Amino acid sequence: MMGCLPTKQVGRSTHSLNPREAVALAAETSFTVNEVEALYDLFRKLSNSIIKDGLIHKEEFHLALFRNKKTNLFVDRVFDLFDQKGNGVIEFDEFVRSLSVFHPDAPEEQKAGFAFKLYDLRQTGFIERHELKEMVLALLDESDLNITSDAVEMIVDRTFDQADTKGDERIDQEEWNEFVKNNPYVLRNMTLPYLKDLTMIFPSFVIHSEVSEADMVA
C-alpha cells in the first residue's frame, strides 16, 4: 500500500524548512522555532533512513523510536496517532504536532487525550476492558517484561474499578480525564516508558538505531 502513495506530491523536494512553516508550527505547538528547526533536521534523517522519500514510513518509525522492526500493537497505535491524515506515512507537520503532546510544557489534558486514543483501539470513543488488556500486553511485550496473566488481569481490574465510575464496563473520555487527574502517575506508570520522555531522547536515539549514519544521509 505504501508504495502506491503519491510520494512526489506529499514529500519534500528541498532540504530546507520554510521559515514561515517553522513559525506557524511553533505558534500552534509547545516547541520554539529553534526546536522546530532542529526537529526538521531529525525528520530528514528519519524519513530517509529506509525509503528515501522525505516521509516517515512505519518501518522507519519502528526502527528509530523503538530500535526494532517487529510488529507490535503499541508501536502501531503510536504510529497511527502520529499519522493524523491517515495516509500511511508521517509528514513533517504531523511529526511536530504529535511530538508536541510529549513536550514538558504541553497541557496535561493533551497528554491524557493522546493516551486515551492510544487505548481506544476501535476508535469508538470508549476504552473497553479487552482493549485495555490488549494494550497492556503489547506494552509489556515492547518493554520485554514478563508478568503473569493474573497480574495483567489485576492491572485491568484495578484500572476499571477506579476509572469506570458509571459502571458500564467502558471508560469514556470524561472518566479517563478524572482518572488521570486523581492518579497523575498514570500517564507515566501504565507501562508507557517511551511516551513521556520522547522529546528528551530524540537528540540521541538516532545514534542507538541499528541504521548507520551513512544509510541515513539522503
Tab-separated table of C-alpha atoms in Angstrom:
chain	number	residue	atom	x	y	z
A	1	MET	CA	0.000	0.000	0.000
A	2	MET	CA	2.741	2.445	0.908
A	3	GLY	CA	4.317	2.004	-2.491
A	4	CYS	CA	1.106	3.310	-4.051
A	5	LEU	CA	1.219	6.635	-2.203
A	6	PRO	CA	1.782	9.767	-4.293
A	7	THR	CA	5.083	10.435	-2.585
A	8	LYS	CA	6.218	13.058	-5.056
A	9	GLN	CA	3.238	15.162	-4.171
A	10	VAL	CA	3.335	14.869	-0.405
A	11	GLY	CA	7.088	14.515	0.098
A	12	ARG	CA	9.645	17.306	0.315
A	13	SER	CA	11.760	18.294	-2.631
A	14	THR	CA	14.019	20.722	-0.730
A	15	HIS	CA	16.422	20.271	2.142
A	16	SER	CA	15.465	23.460	3.968
A	17	LEU	CA	12.498	24.307	6.146
A	18	ASN	CA	10.321	27.214	5.132
A	19	PRO	CA	10.765	29.845	7.895
A	20	ARG	CA	7.046	30.645	7.816
A	21	GLU	CA	6.216	26.988	8.388
A	22	ALA	CA	8.600	26.871	11.343
A	23	VAL	CA	6.989	29.944	12.894
A	24	ALA	CA	3.479	28.602	12.276
A	25	LEU	CA	4.266	25.214	13.836
A	26	ALA	CA	5.916	26.862	16.832
A	27	ALA	CA	2.844	29.035	17.328
A	28	GLU	CA	0.487	26.068	17.489
A	29	THR	CA	2.696	23.701	19.494
A	30	SER	CA	4.842	23.756	22.613
A	31	PHE	CA	8.056	23.990	20.583
A	32	THR	CA	10.119	27.082	19.897
A	33	VAL	CA	11.106	27.995	16.356
A	34	ASN	CA	14.630	26.714	17.036
A	35	GLU	CA	13.252	23.419	18.290
A	36	VAL	CA	11.064	23.072	15.194
A	37	GLU	CA	14.126	23.635	13.024
A	38	ALA	CA	16.058	21.000	14.996
A	39	LEU	CA	13.158	18.574	14.595
A	40	TYR	CA	13.230	19.159	10.862
A	41	ASP	CA	16.859	18.050	10.712
A	42	LEU	CA	15.904	14.933	12.657
A	43	PHE	CA	12.848	14.362	10.475
A	44	ARG	CA	15.003	14.451	7.340
A	45	LYS	CA	17.249	11.725	8.744
A	46	LEU	CA	14.371	9.521	9.835
A	47	SER	CA	12.355	9.995	6.655
A	48	ASN	CA	15.277	8.887	4.517
A	49	SER	CA	16.596	6.077	6.706
A	50	ILE	CA	14.987	3.268	4.687
A	51	ILE	CA	12.778	4.770	1.993
A	52	LYS	CA	14.304	7.980	0.715
A	53	ASP	CA	11.171	9.988	0.017
A	54	GLY	CA	11.065	12.589	2.787
A	55	LEU	CA	8.238	10.800	4.631
A	56	ILE	CA	8.395	8.597	7.712
A	57	HIS	CA	7.066	5.129	6.956
A	58	LYS	CA	6.069	2.667	9.642
A	59	GLU	CA	9.296	0.653	9.265
A	60	GLU	CA	11.364	3.796	9.792
A	61	PHE	CA	9.220	4.790	12.758
A	62	HIS	CA	9.619	1.385	14.401
A	63	LEU	CA	13.374	1.332	13.914
A	64	ALA	CA	14.073	4.895	15.013
A	65	LEU	CA	11.839	5.168	18.062
A	66	PHE	CA	11.812	1.591	19.243
A	67	ARG	CA	15.037	0.219	17.750
A	68	ASN	CA	13.356	-2.764	16.165
A	69	LYS	CA	11.235	-3.761	13.186
A	70	LYS	CA	8.979	-6.230	14.951
A	71	THR	CA	5.249	-5.736	14.703
A	72	ASN	CA	3.682	-4.604	17.942
A	73	LEU	CA	0.220	-3.229	18.685
A	74	PHE	CA	1.616	-0.444	20.861
A	75	VAL	CA	4.058	0.776	18.215
A	76	ASP	CA	1.373	0.543	15.534
A	77	ARG	CA	-1.055	2.600	17.608
A	78	VAL	CA	1.520	5.329	18.250
A	79	PHE	CA	2.274	5.450	14.519
A	80	ASP	CA	-1.429	5.680	13.687
A	81	LEU	CA	-1.851	8.620	16.057
A	82	PHE	CA	1.141	10.409	14.546
A	83	ASP	CA	-0.291	9.741	11.074
A	84	GLN	CA	-3.058	12.288	11.568
A	85	LYS	CA	-4.051	12.341	7.882
A	86	GLY	CA	-4.345	8.560	7.792
A	87	ASN	CA	-2.360	8.162	4.580
A	88	GLY	CA	0.116	5.589	5.892
A	89	VAL	CA	3.065	7.960	6.344
A	90	ILE	CA	4.074	10.733	8.737
A	91	GLU	CA	4.674	14.151	7.231
A	92	PHE	CA	6.688	16.857	8.953
A	93	ASP	CA	3.761	18.880	10.275
A	94	GLU	CA	2.225	15.710	11.737
A	95	PHE	CA	5.578	14.817	13.262
A	96	VAL	CA	5.861	18.156	15.066
A	97	ARG	CA	2.244	18.383	16.195
A	98	SER	CA	2.257	14.843	17.541
A	99	LEU	CA	5.569	15.250	19.323
A	100	SER	CA	4.315	18.425	20.934
A	101	VAL	CA	1.982	16.325	23.080
A	102	PHE	CA	5.073	14.883	24.786
A	103	HIS	CA	6.747	18.229	25.381
A	104	PRO	CA	7.233	19.007	29.106
A	105	ASP	CA	5.214	22.199	28.671
A	106	ALA	CA	2.284	20.570	26.874
A	107	PRO	CA	-1.018	20.757	28.788
A	108	GLU	CA	-1.859	17.693	30.824
A	109	GLU	CA	-5.171	17.324	29.023
A	110	GLN	CA	-3.319	16.861	25.729
A	111	LYS	CA	-1.263	14.053	27.210
A	112	ALA	CA	-4.389	12.464	28.676
A	113	GLY	CA	-6.180	12.793	25.353
A	114	PHE	CA	-3.370	11.094	23.452
A	115	ALA	CA	-3.218	8.260	25.990
A	116	PHE	CA	-6.988	7.801	25.741
A	117	LYS	CA	-6.793	7.469	21.948
A	118	LEU	CA	-3.922	5.038	22.359
A	119	TYR	CA	-6.123	2.673	24.363
A	120	ASP	CA	-9.288	3.272	22.330
A	121	LEU	CA	-8.219	0.692	19.750
A	122	ARG	CA	-11.535	0.538	17.874
A	123	GLN	CA	-11.914	4.335	17.912
A	124	THR	CA	-15.377	4.121	19.453
A	125	GLY	CA	-14.841	6.924	21.963
A	126	PHE	CA	-14.580	4.402	24.805
A	127	ILE	CA	-11.867	2.220	26.323
A	128	GLU	CA	-13.267	-1.250	26.803
A	129	ARG	CA	-11.819	-3.912	29.048
A	130	HIS	CA	-10.470	-6.091	26.229
A	131	GLU	CA	-8.821	-3.054	24.602
A	132	LEU	CA	-7.039	-2.138	27.809
A	133	LYS	CA	-5.859	-5.729	28.223
A	134	GLU	CA	-4.597	-5.897	24.632
A	135	MET	CA	-2.612	-2.697	25.084
A	136	VAL	CA	-1.177	-3.740	28.445
A	137	LEU	CA	0.045	-6.978	26.868
A	138	ALA	CA	1.521	-5.060	23.921
A	139	LEU	CA	3.310	-2.647	26.240
A	140	LEU	CA	4.742	-5.497	28.255
A	141	ASP	CA	5.934	-7.169	25.063
A	142	GLU	CA	7.549	-3.983	23.788
A	143	SER	CA	9.286	-3.476	27.144
A	144	ASP	CA	10.403	-7.117	27.292
A	145	LEU	CA	8.658	-7.511	30.641
A	146	ASN	CA	7.160	-10.827	31.664
A	147	ILE	CA	4.391	-10.890	34.241
A	148	THR	CA	1.735	-13.463	34.953
A	149	SER	CA	-1.682	-13.404	33.345
A	150	ASP	CA	-3.142	-12.890	36.814
A	151	ALA	CA	-1.064	-9.742	37.203
A	152	VAL	CA	-2.312	-8.429	33.860
A	153	GLU	CA	-5.899	-9.066	34.913
A	154	MET	CA	-5.176	-7.254	38.178
A	155	ILE	CA	-3.938	-4.182	36.284
A	156	VAL	CA	-7.059	-4.157	34.125
A	157	ASP	CA	-9.423	-4.754	37.046
A	158	ARG	CA	-7.799	-2.063	39.185
A	159	THR	CA	-7.986	0.454	36.367
A	160	PHE	CA	-11.662	-0.230	35.711
A	161	ASP	CA	-12.504	-0.229	39.414
A	162	GLN	CA	-11.147	3.316	39.654
A	163	ALA	CA	-11.930	4.757	36.228
A	164	ASP	CA	-15.298	3.217	35.271
A	165	THR	CA	-17.323	5.376	37.639
A	166	LYS	CA	-20.513	4.883	35.612
A	167	GLY	CA	-20.227	1.119	35.914
A	168	ASP	CA	-20.990	0.415	32.259
A	169	GLU	CA	-17.838	-1.661	31.631
A	170	ARG	CA	-16.223	1.016	29.487
A	171	ILE	CA	-14.269	4.194	30.129
A	172	ASP	CA	-15.226	7.384	28.333
A	173	GLN	CA	-13.061	10.475	27.874
A	174	GLU	CA	-14.594	12.242	30.882
A	175	GLU	CA	-13.991	9.259	33.154
A	176	TRP	CA	-10.445	8.899	31.825
A	177	ASN	CA	-9.642	12.559	32.439
A	178	GLU	CA	-10.884	12.282	36.003
A	179	PHE	CA	-8.924	9.062	36.494
A	180	VAL	CA	-5.714	10.702	35.289
A	181	LYS	CA	-6.391	13.778	37.414
A	182	ASN	CA	-6.754	11.630	40.533
A	183	ASN	CA	-3.793	9.433	39.550
A	184	PRO	CA	-1.230	11.763	37.924
A	185	TYR	CA	1.335	8.973	37.805
A	186	VAL	CA	-0.820	7.005	35.358
A	187	LEU	CA	0.499	8.567	32.164
A	188	ARG	CA	3.996	7.505	33.093
A	189	ASN	CA	3.472	4.378	35.131
A	190	MET	CA	0.975	2.468	32.995
A	191	THR	CA	3.877	0.808	31.247
A	192	LEU	CA	4.449	3.724	28.865
A	193	PRO	CA	8.229	4.140	29.199
A	194	TYR	CA	8.756	5.804	25.820
A	195	LEU	CA	5.991	8.370	25.628
A	196	LYS	CA	6.692	10.841	28.404
A	197	ASP	CA	10.370	11.254	27.558
A	198	LEU	CA	10.228	11.207	23.760
A	199	THR	CA	11.422	14.779	23.325
A	200	MET	CA	14.251	14.188	25.759
A	201	ILE	CA	15.640	11.124	23.973
A	202	PHE	CA	15.211	12.377	20.419
A	203	PRO	CA	18.660	14.006	20.118
A	204	SER	CA	20.356	10.707	20.908
A	205	PHE	CA	18.063	7.879	19.836
A	206	VAL	CA	19.239	8.002	16.227
A	207	ILE	CA	22.709	7.073	17.435
A	208	HIS	CA	21.302	3.959	19.062
A	209	SER	CA	19.409	2.906	15.950
A	210	GLU	CA	20.525	-0.123	14.003
A	211	VAL	CA	20.599	2.067	10.907
A	212	SER	CA	24.050	3.543	10.267
A	213	GLU	CA	24.563	7.265	9.919
A	214	ALA	CA	25.751	6.705	6.342
A	215	ASP	CA	22.475	4.984	5.488
A	216	MET	CA	20.522	7.937	6.858
A	217	VAL	CA	22.099	10.520	4.590
A	218	ALA	CA	19.804	11.364	1.703
